[in-house]
mmCIF file of C-alpha atoms in Angstrom:
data_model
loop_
_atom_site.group_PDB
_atom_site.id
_atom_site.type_symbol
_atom_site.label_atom_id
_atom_site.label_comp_id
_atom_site.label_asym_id
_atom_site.label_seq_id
_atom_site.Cartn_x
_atom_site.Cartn_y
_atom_site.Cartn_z
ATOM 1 C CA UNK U 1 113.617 92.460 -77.036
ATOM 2 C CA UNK U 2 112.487 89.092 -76.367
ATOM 3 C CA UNK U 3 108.968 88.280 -75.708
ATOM 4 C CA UNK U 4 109.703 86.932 -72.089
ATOM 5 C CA UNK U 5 111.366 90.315 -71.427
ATOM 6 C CA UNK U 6 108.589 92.815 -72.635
ATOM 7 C CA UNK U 7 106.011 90.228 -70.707
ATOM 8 C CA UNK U 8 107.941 90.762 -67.410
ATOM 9 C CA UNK U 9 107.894 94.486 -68.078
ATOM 10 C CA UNK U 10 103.759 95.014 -68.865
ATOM 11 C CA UNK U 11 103.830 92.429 -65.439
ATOM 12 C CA UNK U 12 105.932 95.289 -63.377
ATOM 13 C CA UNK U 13 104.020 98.293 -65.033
ATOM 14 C CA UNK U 14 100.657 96.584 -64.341
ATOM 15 C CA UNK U 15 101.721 95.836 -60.411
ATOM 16 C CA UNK U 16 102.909 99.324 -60.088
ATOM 17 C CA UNK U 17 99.722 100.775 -61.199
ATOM 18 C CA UNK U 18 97.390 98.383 -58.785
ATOM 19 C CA UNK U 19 99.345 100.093 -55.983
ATOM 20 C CA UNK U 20 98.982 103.706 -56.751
ATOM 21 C CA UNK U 21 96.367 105.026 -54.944
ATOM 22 C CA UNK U 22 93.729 108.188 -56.501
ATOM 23 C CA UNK U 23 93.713 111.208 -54.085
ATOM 24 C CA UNK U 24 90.243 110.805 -54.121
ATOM 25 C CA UNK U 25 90.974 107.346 -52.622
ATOM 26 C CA UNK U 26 93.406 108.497 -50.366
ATOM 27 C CA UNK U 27 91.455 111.125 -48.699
ATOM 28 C CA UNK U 28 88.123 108.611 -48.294
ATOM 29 C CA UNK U 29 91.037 106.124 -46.496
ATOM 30 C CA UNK U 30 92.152 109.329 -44.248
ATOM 31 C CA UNK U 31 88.895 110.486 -43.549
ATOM 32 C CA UNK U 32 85.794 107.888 -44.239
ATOM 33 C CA UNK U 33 82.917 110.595 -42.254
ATOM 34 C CA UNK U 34 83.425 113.125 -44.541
ATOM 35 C CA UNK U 35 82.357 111.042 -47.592
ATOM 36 C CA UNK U 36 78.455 110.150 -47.857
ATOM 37 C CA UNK U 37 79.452 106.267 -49.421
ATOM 38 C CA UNK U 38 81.543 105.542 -46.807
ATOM 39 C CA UNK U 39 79.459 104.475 -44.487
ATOM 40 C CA UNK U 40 75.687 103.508 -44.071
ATOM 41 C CA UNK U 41 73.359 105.842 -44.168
ATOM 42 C CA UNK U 42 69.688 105.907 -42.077
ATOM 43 C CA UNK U 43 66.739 106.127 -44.703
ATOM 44 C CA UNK U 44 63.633 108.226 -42.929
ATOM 45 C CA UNK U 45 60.272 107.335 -43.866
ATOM 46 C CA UNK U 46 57.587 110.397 -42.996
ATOM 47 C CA UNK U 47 54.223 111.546 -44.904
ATOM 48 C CA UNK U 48 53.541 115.092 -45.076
ATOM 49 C CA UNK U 49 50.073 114.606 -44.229
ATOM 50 C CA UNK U 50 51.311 113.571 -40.959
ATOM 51 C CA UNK U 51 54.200 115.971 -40.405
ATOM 52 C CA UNK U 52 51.448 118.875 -41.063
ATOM 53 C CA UNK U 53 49.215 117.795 -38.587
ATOM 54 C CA UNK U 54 51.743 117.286 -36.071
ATOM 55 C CA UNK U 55 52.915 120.856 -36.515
ATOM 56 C CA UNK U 56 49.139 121.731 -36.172
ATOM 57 C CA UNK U 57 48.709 119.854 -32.880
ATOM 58 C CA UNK U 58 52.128 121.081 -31.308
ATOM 59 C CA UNK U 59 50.444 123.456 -28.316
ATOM 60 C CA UNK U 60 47.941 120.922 -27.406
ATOM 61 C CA UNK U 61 50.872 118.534 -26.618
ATOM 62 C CA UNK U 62 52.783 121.109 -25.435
ATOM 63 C CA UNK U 63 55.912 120.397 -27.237
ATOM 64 C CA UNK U 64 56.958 124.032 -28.036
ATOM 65 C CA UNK U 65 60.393 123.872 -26.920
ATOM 66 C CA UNK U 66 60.670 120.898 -29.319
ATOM 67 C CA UNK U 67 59.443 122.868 -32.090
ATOM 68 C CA UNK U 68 61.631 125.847 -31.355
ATOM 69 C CA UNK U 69 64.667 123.480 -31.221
ATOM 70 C CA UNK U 70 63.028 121.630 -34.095
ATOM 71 C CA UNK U 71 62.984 125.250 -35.696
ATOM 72 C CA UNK U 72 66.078 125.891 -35.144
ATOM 73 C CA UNK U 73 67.876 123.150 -36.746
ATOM 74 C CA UNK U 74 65.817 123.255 -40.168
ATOM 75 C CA UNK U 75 67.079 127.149 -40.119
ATOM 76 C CA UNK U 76 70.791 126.165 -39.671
ATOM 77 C CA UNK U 77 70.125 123.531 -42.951
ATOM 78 C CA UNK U 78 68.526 125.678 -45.214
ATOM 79 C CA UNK U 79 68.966 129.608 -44.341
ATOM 80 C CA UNK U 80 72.270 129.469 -42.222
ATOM 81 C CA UNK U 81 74.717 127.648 -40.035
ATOM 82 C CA UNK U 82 75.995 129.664 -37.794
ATOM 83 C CA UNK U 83 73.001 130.204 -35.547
ATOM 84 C CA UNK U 84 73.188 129.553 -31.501
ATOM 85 C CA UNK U 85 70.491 129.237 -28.957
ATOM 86 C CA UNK U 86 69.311 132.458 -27.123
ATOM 87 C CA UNK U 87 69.688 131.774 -23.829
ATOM 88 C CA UNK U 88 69.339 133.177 -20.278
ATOM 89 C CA UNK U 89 67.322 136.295 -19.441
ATOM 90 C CA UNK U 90 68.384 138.363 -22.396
ATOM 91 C CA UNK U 91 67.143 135.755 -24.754
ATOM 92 C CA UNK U 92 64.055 133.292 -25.661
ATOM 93 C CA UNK U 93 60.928 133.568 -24.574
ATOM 94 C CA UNK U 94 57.958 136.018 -26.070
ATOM 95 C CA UNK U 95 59.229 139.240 -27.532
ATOM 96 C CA UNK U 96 63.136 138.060 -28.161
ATOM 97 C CA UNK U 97 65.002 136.180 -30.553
ATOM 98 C CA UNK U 98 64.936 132.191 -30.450
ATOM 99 C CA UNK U 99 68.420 132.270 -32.069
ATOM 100 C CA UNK U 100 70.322 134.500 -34.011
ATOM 101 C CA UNK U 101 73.971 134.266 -36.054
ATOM 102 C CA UNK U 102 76.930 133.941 -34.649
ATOM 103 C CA UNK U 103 79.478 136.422 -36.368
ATOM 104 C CA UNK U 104 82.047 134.301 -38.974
ATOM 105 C CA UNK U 105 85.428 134.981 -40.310
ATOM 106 C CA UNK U 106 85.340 136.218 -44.155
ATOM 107 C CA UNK U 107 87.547 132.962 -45.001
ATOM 108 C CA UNK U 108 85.330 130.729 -42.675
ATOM 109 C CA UNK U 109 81.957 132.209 -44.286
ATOM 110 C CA UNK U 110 82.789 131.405 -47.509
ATOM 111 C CA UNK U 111 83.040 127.683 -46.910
ATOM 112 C CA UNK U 112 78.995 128.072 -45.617
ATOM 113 C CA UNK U 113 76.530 126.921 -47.768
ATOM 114 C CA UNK U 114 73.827 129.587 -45.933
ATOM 115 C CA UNK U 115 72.485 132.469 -47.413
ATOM 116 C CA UNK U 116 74.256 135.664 -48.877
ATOM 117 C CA UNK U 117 76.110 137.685 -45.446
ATOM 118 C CA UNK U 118 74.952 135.240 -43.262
ATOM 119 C CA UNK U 119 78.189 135.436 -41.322
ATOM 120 C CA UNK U 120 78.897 138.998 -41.168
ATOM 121 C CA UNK U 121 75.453 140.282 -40.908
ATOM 122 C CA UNK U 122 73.057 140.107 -37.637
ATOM 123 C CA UNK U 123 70.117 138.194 -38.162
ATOM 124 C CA UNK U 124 67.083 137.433 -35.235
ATOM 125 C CA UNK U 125 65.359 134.614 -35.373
ATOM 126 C CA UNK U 126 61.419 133.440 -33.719
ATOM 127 C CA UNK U 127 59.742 130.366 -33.823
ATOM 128 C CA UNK U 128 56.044 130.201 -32.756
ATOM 129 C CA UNK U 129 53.254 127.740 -32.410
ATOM 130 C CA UNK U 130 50.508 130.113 -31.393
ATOM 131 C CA UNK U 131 47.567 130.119 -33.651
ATOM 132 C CA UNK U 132 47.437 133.298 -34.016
ATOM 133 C CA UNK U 133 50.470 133.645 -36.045
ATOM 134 C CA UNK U 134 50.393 137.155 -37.732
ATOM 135 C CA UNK U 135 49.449 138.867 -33.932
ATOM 136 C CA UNK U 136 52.800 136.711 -32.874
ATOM 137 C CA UNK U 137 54.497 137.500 -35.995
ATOM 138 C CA UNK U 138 54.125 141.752 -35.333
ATOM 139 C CA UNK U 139 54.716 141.451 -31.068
ATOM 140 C CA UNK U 140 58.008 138.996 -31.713
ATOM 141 C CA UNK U 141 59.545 141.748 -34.408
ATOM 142 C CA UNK U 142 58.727 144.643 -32.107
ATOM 143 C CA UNK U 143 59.846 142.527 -28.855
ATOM 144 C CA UNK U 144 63.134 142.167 -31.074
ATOM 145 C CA UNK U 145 63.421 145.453 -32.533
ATOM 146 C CA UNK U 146 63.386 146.891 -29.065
ATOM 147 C CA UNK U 147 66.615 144.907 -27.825
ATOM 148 C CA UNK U 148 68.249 147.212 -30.305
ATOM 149 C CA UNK U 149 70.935 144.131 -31.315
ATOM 150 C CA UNK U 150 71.224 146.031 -34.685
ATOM 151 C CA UNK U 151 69.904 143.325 -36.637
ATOM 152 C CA UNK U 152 69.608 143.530 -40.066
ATOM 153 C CA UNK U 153 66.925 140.481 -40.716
ATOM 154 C CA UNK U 154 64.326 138.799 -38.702
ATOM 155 C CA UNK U 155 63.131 135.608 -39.436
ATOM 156 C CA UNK U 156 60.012 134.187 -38.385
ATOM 157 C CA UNK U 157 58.975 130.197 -38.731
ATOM 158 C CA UNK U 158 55.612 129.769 -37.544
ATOM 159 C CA UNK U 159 54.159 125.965 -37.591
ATOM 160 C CA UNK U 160 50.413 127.545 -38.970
ATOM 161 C CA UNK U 161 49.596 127.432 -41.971
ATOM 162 C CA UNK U 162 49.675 131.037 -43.640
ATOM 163 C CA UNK U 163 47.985 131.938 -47.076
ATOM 164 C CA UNK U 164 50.735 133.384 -49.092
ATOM 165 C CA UNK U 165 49.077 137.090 -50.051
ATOM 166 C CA UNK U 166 48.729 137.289 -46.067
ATOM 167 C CA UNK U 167 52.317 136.272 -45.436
ATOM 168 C CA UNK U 168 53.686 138.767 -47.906
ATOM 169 C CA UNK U 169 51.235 141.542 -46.397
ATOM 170 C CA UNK U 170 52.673 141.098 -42.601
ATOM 171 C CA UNK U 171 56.067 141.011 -44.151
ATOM 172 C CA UNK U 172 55.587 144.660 -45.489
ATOM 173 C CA UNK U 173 54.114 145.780 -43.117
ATOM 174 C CA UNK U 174 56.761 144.847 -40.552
ATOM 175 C CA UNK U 175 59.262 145.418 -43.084
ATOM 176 C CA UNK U 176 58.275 149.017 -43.742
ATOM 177 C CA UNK U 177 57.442 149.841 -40.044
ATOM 178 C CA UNK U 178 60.790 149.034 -38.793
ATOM 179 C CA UNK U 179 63.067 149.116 -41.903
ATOM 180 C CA UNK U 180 64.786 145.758 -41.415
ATOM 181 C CA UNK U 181 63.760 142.894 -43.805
ATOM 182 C CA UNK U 182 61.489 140.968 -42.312
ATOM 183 C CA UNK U 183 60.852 137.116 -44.212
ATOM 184 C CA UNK U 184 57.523 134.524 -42.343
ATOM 185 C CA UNK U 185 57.674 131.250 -43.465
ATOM 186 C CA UNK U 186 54.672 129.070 -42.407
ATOM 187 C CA UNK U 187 53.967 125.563 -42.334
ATOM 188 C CA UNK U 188 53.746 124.897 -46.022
ATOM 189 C CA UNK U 189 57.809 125.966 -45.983
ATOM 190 C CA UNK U 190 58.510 123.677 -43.633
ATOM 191 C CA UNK U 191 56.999 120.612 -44.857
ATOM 192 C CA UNK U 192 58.242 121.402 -48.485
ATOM 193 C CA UNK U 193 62.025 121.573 -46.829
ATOM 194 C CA UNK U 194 61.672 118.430 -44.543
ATOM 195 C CA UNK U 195 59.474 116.154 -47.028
ATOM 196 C CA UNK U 196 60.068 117.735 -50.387
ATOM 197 C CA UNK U 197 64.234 118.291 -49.706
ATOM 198 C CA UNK U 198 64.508 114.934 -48.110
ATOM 199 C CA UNK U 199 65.254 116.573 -44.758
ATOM 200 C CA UNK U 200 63.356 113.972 -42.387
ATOM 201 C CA UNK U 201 66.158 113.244 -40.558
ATOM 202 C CA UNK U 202 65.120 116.529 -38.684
ATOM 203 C CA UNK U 203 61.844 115.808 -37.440
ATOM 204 C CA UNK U 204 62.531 112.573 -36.422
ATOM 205 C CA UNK U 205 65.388 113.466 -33.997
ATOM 206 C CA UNK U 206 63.788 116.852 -32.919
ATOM 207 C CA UNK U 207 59.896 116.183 -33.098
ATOM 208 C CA UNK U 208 59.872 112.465 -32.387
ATOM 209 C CA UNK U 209 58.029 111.453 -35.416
ATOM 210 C CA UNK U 210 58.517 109.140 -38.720
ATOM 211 C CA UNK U 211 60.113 105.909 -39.042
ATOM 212 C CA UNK U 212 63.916 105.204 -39.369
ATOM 213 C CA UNK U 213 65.087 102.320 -41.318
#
């Protein structure tokens, strides 16, 4: 073939190739908010020095409900997603669950990135500021246990700060008293999953604290 020829042909091949669009490509064009790069992204500046001692100080501001809702989205991040507020007189308040899961489709729970049976199981959730976190800790599991919801976990976030042999104590006590597995996580847990994990985002919206760039 002549040289013109076989130029004109790597021309058409090269053209042809500029307009072919990846599927990776194609999906970022159809839907931009799904991808992380598509779009700019807030940057949250927070200390944990300060995060702890706002969590200390939340009852003498009397932000509780901001905790608990504060509480509540950290737990759909990082345990599960399919939690929803307890509301109305059968829910909230001392003795009963802040939130607890929402039942999910086998096909639907799969696509969760939450704990193991998260979306078939029944789990109870409390959130507490009190000082006095292991007293709270024993009357929010028996307040809960006594709906008889048939829950099979209880989770309790407290914003104190708990030494770890007396966190695992209360949860075998509670544990073995009313044979559902009962997990406390303290304050240490929650700054380690909002500084440590890069999950500032949280307190900022929910606890009004930390800079957004």
């Amino acid at each position: 073939l002549h040289p013109s020829v076989i130029d004109r042909g790597t021309q058409m091949k090269k053209k042809a190739q500029e307009k072919l669009v990846s599927p990776s490509d194609f999906m970022r064009q159809l839907r931009p908010g799904l991808y992380s790069d598509s779009t700019t992204r807030d940057q949250h500046q927070l200390k944990a020095e300060v995060l702890s001692y706002h969590l200390d100080t939340i009852t003498e501001r009397n932000e509780t409900h901001d905790f608990e809702l504060f509480c509540r989205k950290l737990c759909e991040r990082t345990i599960c997603p399919n939690l929803r507020p307890a509301t109305g007189p059968e829910g909230g308040g001392d003795s009963k669950a802040d939130t607890e899961t929402t039942p999910v489709a086998d096909e639907i729970s799969k696509l969760y990135c939450g704990m193991a049976n998260s979306g078939s199981e029944r789990w109870a959730f409390a959130f507490s500021a009190k000082k006095t976190w292991a007293d709270k800790a024993r009357s929010d599991v028996a307040g809960i246990i006594a709906t008889n919801r048939g829950y099979e976990k209880i989770f309790f976030v407290t914003s104190r700060a708990a030494r770890a042999k007396d966190r695992a104590r209360v949860e075998q006590e509670l544990t073995e008293k009313y044979g559902v597995a009962v997990t406390i996580h303290d304050r240490g847990w929650i700054v380690d999953e909002v500084i440590d994990k890069n999950r500032r985002d949280l307190a900022h919206n929910y606890l009004g604290i930390g800079d957004k760039t």
